[in-house]
PDB file of C-alpha atoms in Angstrom:
ATOM      1  CA  GLN A  10    -192.847  -0.048  69.337  1.00 67.00           C
ATOM      2  CA  LYS A  11    -189.637   1.738  70.098  1.00 77.00           C
ATOM      3  CA  GLU A  12    -187.684   3.447  67.218  1.00 87.00           C
ATOM      4  CA  VAL A  13    -184.547   1.558  68.294  1.00 92.00           C
ATOM      5  CA  GLU A  14    -184.224  -1.835  69.822  1.00 92.00           C
ATOM      6  CA  GLN A  15    -181.232  -3.181  71.451  1.00 92.00           C
ATOM      7  CA  ASP A  16    -180.661  -6.411  73.512  1.00 86.00           C
ATOM      8  CA  PRO A  17    -179.616  -5.280  76.974  1.00 83.00           C
ATOM      9  CA  GLY A  18    -177.482  -8.362  77.673  1.00 86.00           C
ATOM     10  CA  PRO A  19    -175.625  -8.703  79.800  1.00 92.00           C
ATOM     11  CA  LEU A  20    -173.025 -10.246  77.510  1.00 95.00           C
ATOM     12  CA  SER A  21    -169.882 -11.968  78.970  1.00 97.00           C
ATOM     13  CA  VAL A  22    -167.015 -13.102  76.786  1.00 97.00           C
ATOM     14  CA  PRO A  23    -163.478 -14.339  77.415  1.00 97.00           C
ATOM     15  CA  GLU A  24    -160.593 -11.986  76.539  1.00 98.00           C
ATOM     16  CA  GLY A  25    -159.546 -12.248  72.917  1.00 97.00           C
ATOM     17  CA  ALA A  26    -163.059 -13.127  71.769  1.00 97.00           C
ATOM     18  CA  ILE A  27    -164.923 -11.550  68.860  1.00 97.00           C
ATOM     19  CA  VAL A  28    -167.858  -9.550  70.103  1.00 97.00           C
ATOM     20  CA  SER A  29    -170.957  -8.781  68.059  1.00 96.00           C
ATOM     21  CA  LEU A  30    -173.384  -6.064  69.374  1.00 97.00           C
ATOM     22  CA  ASN A  31    -176.614  -5.392  67.283  1.00 96.00           C
ATOM     23  CA  CYS A  32    -179.455  -2.907  67.012  1.00 96.00           C
ATOM     24  CA  THR A  33    -182.591  -2.927  65.013  1.00 96.00           C
ATOM     25  CA  TYR A  34    -184.724   0.093  64.095  1.00 95.00           C
ATOM     26  CA  SER A  35    -188.087   0.700  62.586  1.00 93.00           C
ATOM     27  CA  ASN A  36    -187.705   4.021  60.754  1.00 90.00           C
ATOM     28  CA  SER A  37    -186.246   3.446  57.329  1.00 89.00           C
ATOM     29  CA  ALA A  38    -185.543   7.103  57.063  1.00 89.00           C
ATOM     30  CA  PHE A  39    -182.506   6.860  59.508  1.00 91.00           C
ATOM     31  CA  GLN A  40    -179.339   7.742  57.646  1.00 90.00           C
ATOM     32  CA  TYR A  41    -176.678   8.223  60.285  1.00 90.00           C
ATOM     33  CA  PHE A  42    -175.700   5.519  62.748  1.00 93.00           C
ATOM     34  CA  MET A  43    -173.522   5.879  65.804  1.00 93.00           C
ATOM     35  CA  TRP A  44    -172.074   3.666  68.506  1.00 96.00           C
ATOM     36  CA  TYR A  45    -171.354   5.084  71.970  1.00 95.00           C
ATOM     37  CA  ARG A  46    -169.454   3.445  74.769  1.00 96.00           C
ATOM     38  CA  GLN A  47    -170.280   4.032  78.271  1.00 95.00           C
ATOM     39  CA  TYR A  48    -168.190   3.109  81.244  1.00 94.00           C
ATOM     40  CA  SER A  49    -169.652   2.663  84.701  1.00 90.00           C
ATOM     41  CA  ARG A  50    -170.362   5.933  86.245  1.00 85.00           C
ATOM     42  CA  LYS A  51    -169.350   7.849  83.092  1.00 90.00           C
ATOM     43  CA  GLY A  52    -171.088   9.580  80.307  1.00 93.00           C
ATOM     44  CA  PRO A  53    -171.367   8.073  76.875  1.00 94.00           C
ATOM     45  CA  GLU A  54    -168.453   8.648  74.474  1.00 93.00           C
ATOM     46  CA  LEU A  55    -168.704   8.433  70.648  1.00 91.00           C
ATOM     47  CA  LEU A  56    -166.964   5.309  69.323  1.00 94.00           C
ATOM     48  CA  MET A  57    -168.067   4.925  65.702  1.00 91.00           C
ATOM     49  CA  TYR A  58    -169.969   7.069  63.255  1.00 88.00           C
ATOM     50  CA  THR A  59    -171.268   5.868  59.906  1.00 89.00           C
ATOM     51  CA  TYR A  60    -173.537   7.167  57.171  1.00 84.00           C
ATOM     52  CA  SER A  61    -175.947   4.967  55.330  1.00 79.00           C
ATOM     53  CA  SER A  62    -175.220   1.380  54.533  1.00 81.00           C
ATOM     54  CA  GLY A  63    -171.792  -0.434  54.542  1.00 84.00           C
ATOM     55  CA  ASN A  64    -168.849  -1.047  56.858  1.00 90.00           C
ATOM     56  CA  LYS A  65    -166.519   1.103  58.699  1.00 92.00           C
ATOM     57  CA  GLU A  66    -163.327   0.050  60.450  1.00 94.00           C
ATOM     58  CA  ASP A  67    -161.361   1.599  63.176  1.00 93.00           C
ATOM     59  CA  GLY A  68    -158.788  -0.437  64.840  1.00 96.00           C
ATOM     60  CA  ARG A  69    -160.348  -3.348  66.448  1.00 97.00           C
ATOM     61  CA  PHE A  70    -163.939  -1.928  65.869  1.00 97.00           C
ATOM     62  CA  THR A  71    -166.058  -2.451  62.871  1.00 97.00           C
ATOM     63  CA  ALA A  72    -169.501  -0.837  62.491  1.00 96.00           C
ATOM     64  CA  GLN A  73    -171.843  -2.396  59.875  1.00 95.00           C
ATOM     65  CA  VAL A  74    -175.081  -1.059  58.644  1.00 95.00           C
ATOM     66  CA  ASP A  75    -177.603  -3.038  56.740  1.00 93.00           C
ATOM     67  CA  LYS A  76    -180.344  -0.654  55.821  1.00 91.00           C
ATOM     68  CA  SER A  77    -182.389  -3.215  53.889  1.00 91.00           C
ATOM     69  CA  SER A  78    -182.839  -5.284  57.105  1.00 93.00           C
ATOM     70  CA  LYS A  79    -182.841  -2.114  59.376  1.00 93.00           C
ATOM     71  CA  TYR A  80    -180.038  -3.633  61.345  1.00 94.00           C
ATOM     72  CA  ILE A  81    -176.751  -2.354  62.594  1.00 96.00           C
ATOM     73  CA  SER A  82    -173.886  -4.109  64.207  1.00 96.00           C
ATOM     74  CA  LEU A  83    -170.732  -3.222  66.097  1.00 97.00           C
ATOM     75  CA  PHE A  84    -167.853  -5.895  65.970  1.00 97.00           C
ATOM     76  CA  ILE A  85    -165.059  -5.916  68.483  1.00 97.00           C
ATOM     77  CA  ARG A  86    -162.040  -8.081  67.602  1.00 97.00           C
ATOM     78  CA  ASP A  87    -159.559  -9.366  70.119  1.00 98.00           C
ATOM     79  CA  SER A  88    -161.694  -8.012  72.984  1.00 98.00           C
ATOM     80  CA  GLN A  89    -159.896  -6.775  76.053  1.00 98.00           C
ATOM     81  CA  PRO A  90    -161.094  -6.358  79.603  1.00 97.00           C
ATOM     82  CA  SER A  91    -160.891  -2.516  79.052  1.00 97.00           C
ATOM     83  CA  ASP A  92    -163.696  -3.001  76.445  1.00 98.00           C
ATOM     84  CA  SER A  93    -166.069  -3.900  79.360  1.00 97.00           C
ATOM     85  CA  ALA A  94    -168.717  -1.183  79.227  1.00 97.00           C
ATOM     86  CA  THR A  95    -172.233  -0.618  77.996  1.00 95.00           C
ATOM     87  CA  TYR A  96    -172.570   0.018  74.302  1.00 97.00           C
ATOM     88  CA  LEU A  97    -175.374   2.165  73.032  1.00 95.00           C
ATOM     89  CA  CYS A  98    -176.489   2.591  69.411  1.00 96.00           C
ATOM     90  CA  ALA A  99    -177.858   5.799  68.201  1.00 93.00           C
ATOM     91  CA  MET A 100    -179.262   6.994  64.799  1.00 91.00           C
ATOM     92  CA  ARG A 101    -180.687  10.068  63.381  1.00 88.00           C
ATOM     93  CA  LEU A 102    -182.591  11.127  60.249  1.00 83.00           C
ATOM     94  CA  ASN A 103    -181.240  12.963  57.318  1.00 75.00           C
ATOM     95  CA  THR A 104    -183.025  16.030  58.213  1.00 72.00           C
ATOM     96  CA  GLY A 105    -183.096  17.385  61.700  1.00 68.00           C
ATOM     97  CA  ASN A 106    -180.599  16.534  64.385  1.00 71.00           C
ATOM     98  CA  GLN A 107    -182.232  14.531  67.114  1.00 78.00           C
ATOM     99  CA  PHE A 108    -180.499  11.380  68.027  1.00 83.00           C
ATOM    100  CA  TYR A 109    -182.588   8.149  68.881  1.00 89.00           C
ATOM    101  CA  PHE A 110    -180.731   5.851  71.284  1.00 91.00           C
ATOM    102  CA  GLY A 111    -180.880   2.228  72.030  1.00 92.00           C
ATOM    103  CA  THR A 112    -181.146   1.050  75.685  1.00 90.00           C
ATOM    104  CA  GLY A 113    -177.503  -0.197  75.682  1.00 93.00           C
ATOM    105  CA  THR A 114    -175.824  -3.628  75.800  1.00 95.00           C
ATOM    106  CA  SER A 115    -173.636  -4.299  78.776  1.00 94.00           C
ATOM    107  CA  LEU A 116    -170.395  -6.106  77.890  1.00 97.00           C
ATOM    108  CA  THR A 117    -167.957  -7.755  80.198  1.00 97.00           C
ATOM    109  CA  VAL A 118    -164.705  -9.225  78.920  1.00 97.00           C
ATOM    110  CA  ILE A 119    -163.216 -11.627  81.417  1.00 97.00           C
ATOM    111  CA  PRO A 120    -159.380 -11.986  81.613  1.00 96.00           C
TER     112      PRO A 120
ATOM    113  CA  ASP B  16    -162.525  13.644  80.893  1.00 83.00           C
ATOM    114  CA  SER B  17    -164.852  15.360  78.263  1.00 86.00           C
ATOM    115  CA  GLY B  18    -164.621  18.840  79.722  1.00 93.00           C
ATOM    116  CA  VAL B  19    -168.298  18.948  80.572  1.00 97.00           C
ATOM    117  CA  THR B  20    -169.072  19.167  84.297  1.00 97.00           C
ATOM    118  CA  GLN B  21    -172.202  18.487  86.186  1.00 97.00           C
ATOM    119  CA  THR B  22    -173.224  19.129  89.706  1.00 97.00           C
ATOM    120  CA  PRO B  23    -174.136  17.422  92.004  1.00 97.00           C
ATOM    121  CA  LYS B  24    -172.864  13.836  91.232  1.00 96.00           C
ATOM    122  CA  HIS B  25    -175.635  12.383  93.436  1.00 96.00           C
ATOM    123  CA  LEU B  26    -178.891  13.829  94.630  1.00 97.00           C
ATOM    124  CA  ILE B  27    -181.363  11.982  97.027  1.00 97.00           C
ATOM    125  CA  THR B  28    -184.760  13.687  97.668  1.00 97.00           C
ATOM    126  CA  ALA B  29    -188.287  12.832  98.370  1.00 97.00           C
ATOM    127  CA  THR B  30    -191.379  12.624  96.225  1.00 97.00           C
ATOM    128  CA  GLY B  31    -193.078  16.051  95.613  1.00 97.00           C
ATOM    129  CA  GLN B  32    -189.830  18.001  95.946  1.00 97.00           C
ATOM    130  CA  ARG B  33    -188.014  20.131  93.431  1.00 98.00           C
ATOM    131  CA  VAL B  34    -184.360  19.853  92.476  1.00 98.00           C
ATOM    132  CA  THR B  35    -181.989  21.820  90.088  1.00 98.00           C
ATOM    133  CA  LEU B  36    -179.181  20.076  88.224  1.00 98.00           C
ATOM    134  CA  ARG B  37    -176.357  22.065  86.825  1.00 98.00           C
ATOM    135  CA  CYS B  38    -174.160  21.790  83.860  1.00 98.00           C
ATOM    136  CA  SER B  39    -171.160  23.588  82.573  1.00 98.00           C
ATOM    137  CA  PRO B  40    -170.239  22.996  78.990  1.00 97.00           C
ATOM    138  CA  ARG B  41    -166.896  22.598  77.523  1.00 96.00           C
ATOM    139  CA  SER B  42    -165.080  25.917  77.011  1.00 94.00           C
ATOM    140  CA  GLY B  43    -166.299  27.372  73.697  1.00 92.00           C
ATOM    141  CA  ASP B  44    -169.254  25.168  73.210  1.00 94.00           C
ATOM    142  CA  LEU B  45    -172.658  27.103  72.551  1.00 94.00           C
ATOM    143  CA  SER B  46    -175.036  24.136  72.836  1.00 94.00           C
ATOM    144  CA  VAL B  47    -176.159  22.171  75.776  1.00 96.00           C
ATOM    145  CA  TYR B  48    -178.263  18.951  75.698  1.00 95.00           C
ATOM    146  CA  TRP B  49    -179.976  17.247  78.482  1.00 96.00           C
ATOM    147  CA  TYR B  50    -180.757  13.530  78.632  1.00 95.00           C
ATOM    148  CA  GLN B  51    -182.306  11.257  81.050  1.00 96.00           C
ATOM    149  CA  GLN B  52    -181.040   7.672  81.280  1.00 93.00           C
ATOM    150  CA  SER B  53    -183.056   4.902  83.025  1.00 88.00           C
ATOM    151  CA  LEU B  54    -182.649   1.093  82.949  1.00 77.00           C
ATOM    152  CA  ASP B  55    -185.982   0.516  81.009  1.00 76.00           C
ATOM    153  CA  GLN B  56    -186.049   3.439  78.687  1.00 77.00           C
ATOM    154  CA  GLY B  57    -182.364   3.911  77.998  1.00 83.00           C
ATOM    155  CA  LEU B  58    -181.108   7.398  77.073  1.00 88.00           C
ATOM    156  CA  GLN B  59    -183.900   9.787  76.347  1.00 91.00           C
ATOM    157  CA  PHE B  60    -183.293  13.324  74.888  1.00 90.00           C
ATOM    158  CA  LEU B  61    -185.064  15.999  76.928  1.00 94.00           C
ATOM    159  CA  ILE B  62    -184.036  19.459  75.551  1.00 94.00           C
ATOM    160  CA  GLN B  63    -181.344  21.256  73.730  1.00 93.00           C
ATOM    161  CA  TYR B  64    -180.222  25.023  74.086  1.00 95.00           C
ATOM    162  CA  TYR B  65    -178.102  26.901  71.731  1.00 94.00           C
ATOM    163  CA  ASN B  66    -176.509  30.080  72.903  1.00 95.00           C
ATOM    164  CA  GLY B  67    -179.335  30.745  75.480  1.00 95.00           C
ATOM    165  CA  GLU B  68    -182.240  29.865  73.171  1.00 95.00           C
ATOM    166  CA  GLU B  69    -184.272  26.553  73.130  1.00 94.00           C
ATOM    167  CA  ARG B  70    -183.312  24.752  69.986  1.00 91.00           C
ATOM    168  CA  ALA B  71    -185.054  21.296  70.173  1.00 89.00           C
ATOM    169  CA  LYS B  72    -187.293  19.599  72.536  1.00 90.00           C
ATOM    170  CA  GLY B  73    -187.621  15.810  73.208  1.00 88.00           C
ATOM    171  CA  ASN B  74    -189.555  13.790  75.707  1.00 82.00           C
ATOM    172  CA  ILE B  75    -189.403  16.540  78.452  1.00 92.00           C
ATOM    173  CA  LEU B  76    -192.315  16.387  80.947  1.00 94.00           C
ATOM    174  CA  GLU B  77    -194.067  19.547  81.747  1.00 96.00           C
ATOM    175  CA  ARG B  78    -192.783  19.229  85.324  1.00 97.00           C
ATOM    176  CA  PHE B  79    -189.331  19.629  84.028  1.00 97.00           C
ATOM    177  CA  SER B  80    -187.749  22.804  82.691  1.00 97.00           C
ATOM    178  CA  ALA B  81    -184.286  24.085  81.682  1.00 97.00           C
ATOM    179  CA  GLN B  82    -182.472  27.172  80.805  1.00 97.00           C
ATOM    180  CA  GLN B  83    -179.114  28.314  79.472  1.00 98.00           C
ATOM    181  CA  PHE B  84    -177.624  31.431  80.950  1.00 97.00           C
ATOM    182  CA  PRO B  85    -175.534  34.055  79.407  1.00 96.00           C
ATOM    183  CA  ASP B  86    -172.402  32.392  80.602  1.00 95.00           C
ATOM    184  CA  LEU B  87    -173.672  29.304  78.784  1.00 97.00           C
ATOM    185  CA  HIS B  88    -173.977  27.023  81.787  1.00 97.00           C
ATOM    186  CA  SER B  89    -177.402  25.356  82.058  1.00 98.00           C
ATOM    187  CA  GLU B  90    -179.818  24.230  84.667  1.00 98.00           C
ATOM    188  CA  LEU B  91    -182.403  21.441  84.543  1.00 98.00           C
ATOM    189  CA  ASN B  92    -185.275  21.890  87.058  1.00 98.00           C
ATOM    190  CA  LEU B  93    -187.359  18.999  88.067  1.00 98.00           C
ATOM    191  CA  SER B  94    -190.398  19.683  90.149  1.00 97.00           C
ATOM    192  CA  SER B  95    -193.316  17.692  91.879  1.00 97.00           C
ATOM    193  CA  LEU B  96    -190.721  14.635  91.724  1.00 97.00           C
ATOM    194  CA  GLU B  97    -192.099  11.136  91.420  1.00 97.00           C
ATOM    195  CA  LEU B  98    -190.387   7.846  92.172  1.00 96.00           C
ATOM    196  CA  GLY B  99    -190.204   7.214  88.404  1.00 94.00           C
ATOM    197  CA  ASP B 100    -187.992  10.366  87.892  1.00 96.00           C
ATOM    198  CA  SER B 101    -185.155   8.419  89.538  1.00 96.00           C
ATOM    199  CA  ALA B 102    -182.505   8.225  86.818  1.00 96.00           C
ATOM    200  CA  LEU B 103    -179.091   9.455  85.589  1.00 96.00           C
ATOM    201  CA  TYR B 104    -179.405  12.889  84.059  1.00 97.00           C
ATOM    202  CA  PHE B 105    -176.651  13.692  81.528  1.00 97.00           C
ATOM    203  CA  CYS B 106    -175.679  17.022  80.105  1.00 97.00           C
ATOM    204  CA  ALA B 107    -173.774  17.091  76.790  1.00 96.00           C
ATOM    205  CA  SER B 108    -172.426  20.099  74.864  1.00 95.00           C
ATOM    206  CA  SER B 109    -171.271  20.784  71.301  1.00 92.00           C
ATOM    207  CA  GLU B 110    -169.642  23.895  69.763  1.00 89.00           C
ATOM    208  CA  LYS B 111    -172.018  24.671  67.016  1.00 82.00           C
ATOM    209  CA  GLY B 112    -175.269  22.940  67.980  1.00 73.00           C
ATOM    210  CA  LEU B 113    -174.421  19.934  65.833  1.00 75.00           C
ATOM    211  CA  TRP B 114    -175.519  16.665  67.570  1.00 75.00           C
ATOM    212  CA  ASP B 115    -172.858  14.682  66.023  1.00 74.00           C
ATOM    213  CA  GLU B 116    -170.261  16.527  67.994  1.00 80.00           C
ATOM    214  CA  GLN B 117    -171.666  16.173  71.599  1.00 89.00           C
ATOM    215  CA  PHE B 118    -169.520  15.505  74.391  1.00 93.00           C
ATOM    216  CA  PHE B 119    -171.203  14.129  77.561  1.00 95.00           C
ATOM    217  CA  GLY B 120    -170.660  15.027  81.183  1.00 96.00           C
ATOM    218  CA  PRO B 121    -170.361  12.415  83.955  1.00 95.00           C
ATOM    219  CA  GLY B 122    -174.102  12.774  84.875  1.00 96.00           C
ATOM    220  CA  THR B 123    -176.104  13.389  88.049  1.00 97.00           C
ATOM    221  CA  ARG B 124    -177.710  10.388  89.666  1.00 96.00           C
ATOM    222  CA  LEU B 125    -181.119  11.392  91.099  1.00 97.00           C
ATOM    223  CA  THR B 126    -182.864   9.254  93.573  1.00 97.00           C
ATOM    224  CA  VAL B 127    -186.433  10.011  94.489  1.00 97.00           C
ATOM    225  CA  LEU B 128    -187.579   8.214  97.754  1.00 96.00           C
TER     226      LEU B 128
END
């Protein structure tokens, strides 16, 4: 079983839709949770960073962590064609530094 | 543009061959990380260097090796290449060796025929 599971999609939505991207994980010791956005032919870039459970909002993006269910989500409101990318979740333990990444979900927002 | 540069952008080679991928970190960054990204495995951490010393090791095969030079650029050497080594190889850098502050380069696409 992989440490981090992520539905690869692809996910296709109309412009303006609310998008929900999700990851599940097996290691209850994960404490830090990240979302990266990766445009085609580019490296990943950090989008959101959260610690432990709860919600974090940044503009149109909301990251949600449910540690009891070992489930994290990224919500994108009022999605735009420029949001079309692959979204990777990542997480790490409280001790040590290594990140564990999901395989990524490919999102296309159709104008 | 993250400030991390990687060369070459694309590399096509044959099985059994050896290649070297190069990474120049952002100015001032002391730490370099190498990742392999394939469709089925996602982004896999290979190895981290900090100021010339190996800091952390991930799922790096014995056929692969890396080093970080005094000028802080890094090279990833892949030998006895197999078809399954075809992937995107990313380098990332951070100032103090903190994973949370990684900036990724554009990647090198390796195709093994």
